[in-house]
Structures are given as structure tokens and as C-alpha cells.
Amino acid sequence: MSKALSKSFKKALWVYHCNSGSCNGCDIEIIAALCPRYDVERFGIRLVGSPRHADVLLVTGPVTRQLVDKVKRVYDQMPNPKAVICVGNCGNTGDVFYESYNLLGPIDKVIPVDVYVIGCPPRPENIINGVLKAWLKLETLEKNKEVRE
Amino acid sequence: MIRDKQLKPEEIVQSFKDAFTTNIEDSRIERRVTGIKKAGFTIIWLRVKRESFKDVVKHIFTFDEYPHFAVTSGYDMNENIELVYHFSIYHGSRGREISLNITVTLPKNDPSIDTITDLLPGAVISEQEKQEMLGVIVKGIPKNQRVFISDDFPEGVYPWRKDETGPDKHVRNLHKEEDKKT
Amino acid sequence: MRFSMIPVVLAQMLKKPFTNKFPVKYAPSSPSRFLEKVEKGEIKINPPVPVPERFRGRITYDKDKCIGCRLCLQVCPSEAIEYKTEEKKIRIYLARCTFCAQCNEVCPVSCLSMSNEFLLSDTDKYSNSLIVE
Amino acid sequence: MRGASKTTYQLPIGPIHPALKEPVMFEFKVDGERIIDVDVKLGQVHRGIEWAGTRRNPIQILYLAERICGICSYCHPMSFALAVERAAGIEVPERAQYLRVIQGELERICSHVLWAGVAAHEIGFDSVLFLTWEIREKGLDLTEYLTGNRVTKGITMIGGVRRDITDDMVPKVKQALDYLKEKIDKVQHVFLNDKTIKLRCRDCGVLTKEDALKLCAVGPTARASGVKKDVRLDQGYFAYTDLDFDYVTPDIITGEVKGDVYDRVIVRLLEVKQSINLIEQCLEQMPKGDIVSEPKIPKLLATLKRVNGEGIGRMEAPRGEVFHYVRFTGTGNPYAWKVRAPTYNNILPWIPMLLDQQIADIPIVAASTDPCMSCTNRVAIISNNKRYIMNSEELHRLSIEKTRRLSI
């Protein structure tokens, strides 16, 4: 059964986008990745409206105080196996907003992050590159699971 | 429409001075030129005592039926708080708009000022922000809630203050925290 | 007109698709095997959208030209540059960099410059590939 | 109203929809489908930028100001630079003023085309979203060609501009502009002649001229209600005083001003054409000369250290008037820095717009003011402890269903 699951899983990677206080430069690059020129839909990547259907969580922005529990709740609602891609430097390390009274740390302080997409904002191809790396990680997860069984 | 006769900056400052004599502490006219044709525009700065602040704002309505209110800037000058109300009048025709900035100083032990939302309903967000950022008390504000800071941010901490009620206890340096780890 | 979008959609069908098929047209069945084939050169990766010549990508640092004047530290908006006091050189964390190239302009010996590389994503944000020394 | 039995409902919305960017929270009182009262809660994206600005020198603040809003990432650093130049008395060379106009208008084109896609997406026209964003990609290529990055342009410098447009770059710029001009006519045709868009947008979310003036609305939202407010014309900065253009109000096409969502669509699409025309005028009239008043940055920082004074910077961003106030006390870092994004003033006009509208109209009316602090990811209607979860996906689905119902 795990073999069937992993095969179907690879073809359709459903993505959910969560903005935790970003300046929305990265958010429009994520939407640009969905639009005709980069068109991630040809990889079966589709943006879904609720974390319950999503396999990958695209998070942007240094987490503000009001959105900390929202980001945690979104992460908990996602079914396993799941991957988190943090898009944009202010999510990775709190880039320009490194000093503030209302920000609670880069995203990996709130939820475990698998792939960091570096850039401010990263180009859509860089986001595709990040998704490719997430695939590799999910694939190795599957292999280790099979070896353990 | 009273806007038909548009006064020159000097006349505007003069009409303020006639109406409020001593309460206008100082006034300054700043002229700017742009482009090749060196077309100019003016910015008027007024410093006003707190008692006559509301009447000064009412006086602006004699120049322009609907003055444009941009925002209130505020900063903490150690023993008192200074608020700068930014208006602009005569919008609508090319190159005739004049910016009008009114500075008011409030002593820190009694940082209160009366609201201007009855004259300009659009000022309510700006006044709410001064309440939560500087601890100014706006008398008669229609909506006395926080607008930008989250509700679980502790009371009595005013981010723009430079004294002990400042935010320094809550500040986190995201880079330095990570340097300790690596 | 009832639906003004229909003629546009029909015209769109006849034109060449606007999509730039970046790494490959469709998803590979197994990414790891796909990458091995790419290294061996059996599969050619479609290039990304061409980048203009003065693009601000990954920063490059010419170590021996650097005189350790710390001007770039003063100007960096996100404290991405760290000064190594013992050897008077700098270390740049790409995960903290805003790619604004302000340090390139302020450097008196111009030992910093921006390359065209922008495909920077990794599972560890402080890995060696993301720190320019 | 059927008396006290009226109940209102609490609908906190969880997930964030791709088209909705930064979270802003509404509270509505609803009688069935009709909205009776609106309250707005902002601040989900408060990053304490103004406080952080007082701890950095002006050169660093330029790049902090650029990340206040990702879409209009040119107007914030530029109006900050204007405020600093006026406080410090720095003169900007004429060629730099023309280059600044070109960058400002290019950003207005990209922002309005982005908005057209998001607005079409809100009422369910995804094919129009893909059409407009395909055009926007050409605008971003031009931005990347001129500044080096697609979104955060990083072209602002106190006293001028960081990159020049040399003569061999002009043909490429002209070719991109012609492509944009021809495509924007197609989008305008799609938007203005489509019966369903007219059904959805006409007489929906009306803002009267009286309300727009009293609530100090700015930008296309105000101009669509007939208020002639445009900082480029009222108080010419950069080189706008040399160019000939006029206020854009909906009566240019339809001959009357209604102040509804449809008029805002007209105003924004006309402004894109106006911007293309402005860039062409600039390319012809641009004088020769240097592009920044003080190329050496350490020298610039030294002069800024001696400044003691205050300055205001006003600019016409795609969404309206951006306002920056800076106060220096001779310590290098600004002592006080106030930023006012245009959406600050366009939030309150939502209240008169949304009254007596249906819930299904919330996305399109909120999106019609092109909020930079942007669309509703939180719609909460106060309830007597009856929680009914309605995520933004359902809100969007309601909006699409209404379009289908109307168009049959």
C-alpha cells in the first residue's frame, strides 16, 4: 500500500499558501509562479484553499504576534506526510525586520521548515527549484519508511 | 464655494496670526521648486499652543470646505510629546495645493488633546494610532480601541516612546538569537 | 457584447504557449533518478527565463582585494555581513541578504559584485553554499 | 427590520486565499444576506517599521521602507527620500527627476495590471487573471531590465537615482511599452464591454463624492467618486510639472460619475494608458546630466549626520497619496519617522461602500479599492456565541455563484 501511496503522491502536489505578515512581494511571486509564464500546474501543483487538502505549506513573512497561533493552527491542520517551504528571506531569518517588538522570530521558530527558498523576493523559478528540493526530501522520507518496514 | 478666492501662503499665515495672535508660537513657509520649468509649491509649518488647537483646525475650514487630512505624526521629546497634524488645502487644480502642518506640544504628565473627528471623520484611525503608540489621550474619540497593535501586547507599553515605557523589553533581534545557536 | 473574453481565448489557442518550461516539461516520476540523469547529461534542462545583464543575484566576494574597511557593514540594511576581526575579512549570509547591492556601491576597492545566479534554495539555511566567505 | 430577534453571526475566516495578500479583519452586522454595520480591525501585519527606522541610518531605511508593501515598493522609499531631501536641503539633478518619473509610472502600470487580474479573479474570471498577469510579466521584465530585480526595485537613492537609462536601452523600453499599450486596449475591451462584469460592478459599493471628501479618500478610489485629488498634479514633485496630463475621472469614457466599482475599474485602466504616455514624454524630454547629487555614500552619510530639521514627502502611489514625515536632530538616524500608506485613508470608505451590500459582494468591493493592507482574510460577524466557520474560499465561491446567477 505504501508503494501505491508514494506513486500517486508524486504526481499531484497540492500547495497551500500562508502569509504570516509578509510585505507580499513573495506572495505575488508565488501567484506569478501559478500564472501562465511559469505555470507550476504542469507539475500537478495546485493551490488549494484549505490546509486540510494540502501536502506542502508555502509560508512567507516574519511571523507577527497576531499571526503566531494562526500559523501553528494551519500547520497542525495539514495531514501527514507534509512539507513546509519557507519562501523569502524575511521568513527564513527575519531579513530586514531583524529587530522588532512585534515579530516572533523567523518561521522555523514557529513550525519545522523543510526547504528555505532564498531571495527577496525569490524569482518564481527559484520557488520551483524549492519545490523540487521538497520532492527530494519527501522521496527520501518515503524510502526510509519503506526500509524501516 | 469659498475656495474660489485662493489665498497666497503669506495671507494664510497672516490670517492665522490675526485670529490667534499669541497662540501661534512660530510659523515657517517652505518653498520648493521641481522640474526644468522650476514650478514651485509651498509648505506651511505652524506651531500652536494646545488650548487653541481645535479652533485652529476649525479655522482651516475657512480656506477650504474639505481640507485633506493626511496623518498625525508624533514623537517623544523627553519631557513632552509633540504631535504634527498634516493637512493640505486647495487640492483639485494644478500646482495650487498648499501643505499645512500644525505642531502641538503636549506635556508628558497630561498628554491629552481633543479629537478632530467631528470636523474630519477620516482622522479616527490616526488618532487611535497615537493613543496606542504614544499614550496620547484623545478626548472624545469615537472608537477607543487598539488599531495596529495586537490585543495581547501588554498595556502601558508605548512603542514610539523613548523613555521607560518604551518597547525595549519586548525587542527581539532575530539574527543575534540565531548567532548564539550556530 | 455578451462575453468579450471568448475571442481572446480563441486567439490564444492558436498562438505558441506563453509558458517557459523551466526544468522540464512535466514532473519526473522520481526526482532523484531525474537529477542523476541530468548530471550524466542524458537529459537537458530547459533554461530559466533569461536574466538581464545587471541582475542582482548571488553576491560574489573577492577576498584578497578586501581591505577590511567595514563600510559595507555600515550600509547593509539587514546586518547580513559579519566582520571577522582576526583576519579583517567579512562573511556574508545569503539567507539574511536583501540583494540590494548597496555594499557593491560603497566598497572603495569594489571587491563585491552581484552574479546572475538566483536558484538559491536549500534544506539548511546556513549551509556552506549559502555563506559567501 | 423585524425587531430584536435579529441575530448576527460570527464568521472568523481561517486560511488565506492566494489572491488575498495581507490579512485585515472586518466585523459586520448582517440582516440575512444584507450587511447593516461594518467595523474594521487592522494590524495583522504590524512589523514595527517606524520604530525600527529610528535605529538605522537613512541609507538602510531606504531598503526597509521598500519592504513596507511589496507591490508599491517604489513609492515608500521614494517619498522617504523626498522627505529627507527636503529636511536636509539636498537638490536633485533634473535628469534624476525624469528617471524617477519613469520608474514611478512603470510601477503604476505593473500595479494596476496586477489589480485588474485580482479583481477579475474575485468575481470568478480566472482566464482574465491569467491574461492580465501575462501582460504584467512583460512589465516585470522591463522593471528587471531597468533596475535589476522584478519586484523590489532598489533604484532609490537620497539625492537621485542609482541606475541610468542610457540611449542604447531606450529602444528596448519603447518596444515593451508598445506591447503593453496594445495589450491594455484588449484588457480594457474585455473589462468594459463584458455584460457580466457590468452586472456585478455597476451600482455596487458606491462611494459618494461627499463621503470621499469627508473621509479623505485618496487615489483612484477618490477619483472614481469625482474627487480631483492627485498629488502629481496638485503638488508637482519630480518632473511632473513639465509633463502635460490631467486628472483621470470616469466621465472621460462614460460621461457621468457614479463612484461605484465599475468606475474604479475605468479609472485604473485609463491611468495605465496615461502612465505609458507619461513615460514616452519623459523619454523624449529627458535632459543630459548626472543622476545623483552625491555619488559617494560615506560623504552623503556625513552630510545627513549634521541635519537638524523636519521634512514631509508626498507622492502619488498606485493606490493613492503616500505620506512620509521625517524629523532629524543631528544624530544621523532619524529621530522620528511616520509612514502613512494610502490604504490608511481608504479603509474607512469601505464602511459606506459595504453598507446594504450582500456578503457575496465583499471580495469585489474590498478589492476595488486595491487595498495594499489588503483584502479580507478575516470576515467576522458578531454573533450571540453561535460560531459558523466560513472560510475565504466559500466567500469567493459565493462571489462566483452570484456571477453565474446574474449571467444566465
PDB file of C-alpha atoms in Angstrom, chain A residues 105-106 109, chain B residues 171-182, chain C residues 96:
ATOM      1  CA  GLY A 105      11.091  35.106  15.107  1.00  0.00           C
ATOM      2  CA  PRO A 106      11.678  33.529  11.734  1.00  0.00           C
ATOM      3  CA  LYS A 109      10.885  29.078  15.440  1.00  0.00           C
TER       4      LYS A 109
ATOM      5  CA  VAL B 171      12.506  43.842  21.379  1.00  0.00           C
ATOM      6  CA  ARG B 172      13.994  40.687  19.879  1.00  0.00           C
ATOM      7  CA  ASN B 173      16.938  40.635  17.496  1.00  0.00           C
ATOM      8  CA  LEU B 174      16.176  37.672  15.235  1.00  0.00           C
ATOM      9  CA  HIS B 175      19.726  37.486  13.865  1.00  0.00           C
ATOM     10  CA  LYS B 176      21.554  37.633  17.175  1.00  0.00           C
ATOM     11  CA  GLU B 177      19.344  34.927  18.641  1.00  0.00           C
ATOM     12  CA  GLU B 178      20.378  32.650  15.806  1.00  0.00           C
ATOM     13  CA  ASP B 179      24.055  33.551  16.088  1.00  0.00           C
ATOM     14  CA  LYS B 180      24.075  32.107  19.575  1.00  0.00           C
ATOM     15  CA  LYS B 181      22.851  28.787  18.134  1.00  0.00           C
ATOM     16  CA  THR B 182      25.262  28.378  15.198  1.00  0.00           C
TER      17      THR B 182
ATOM     18  CA  ARG C  96      19.920  37.419   5.512  1.00  0.00           C
TER      19      ARG C  96
END
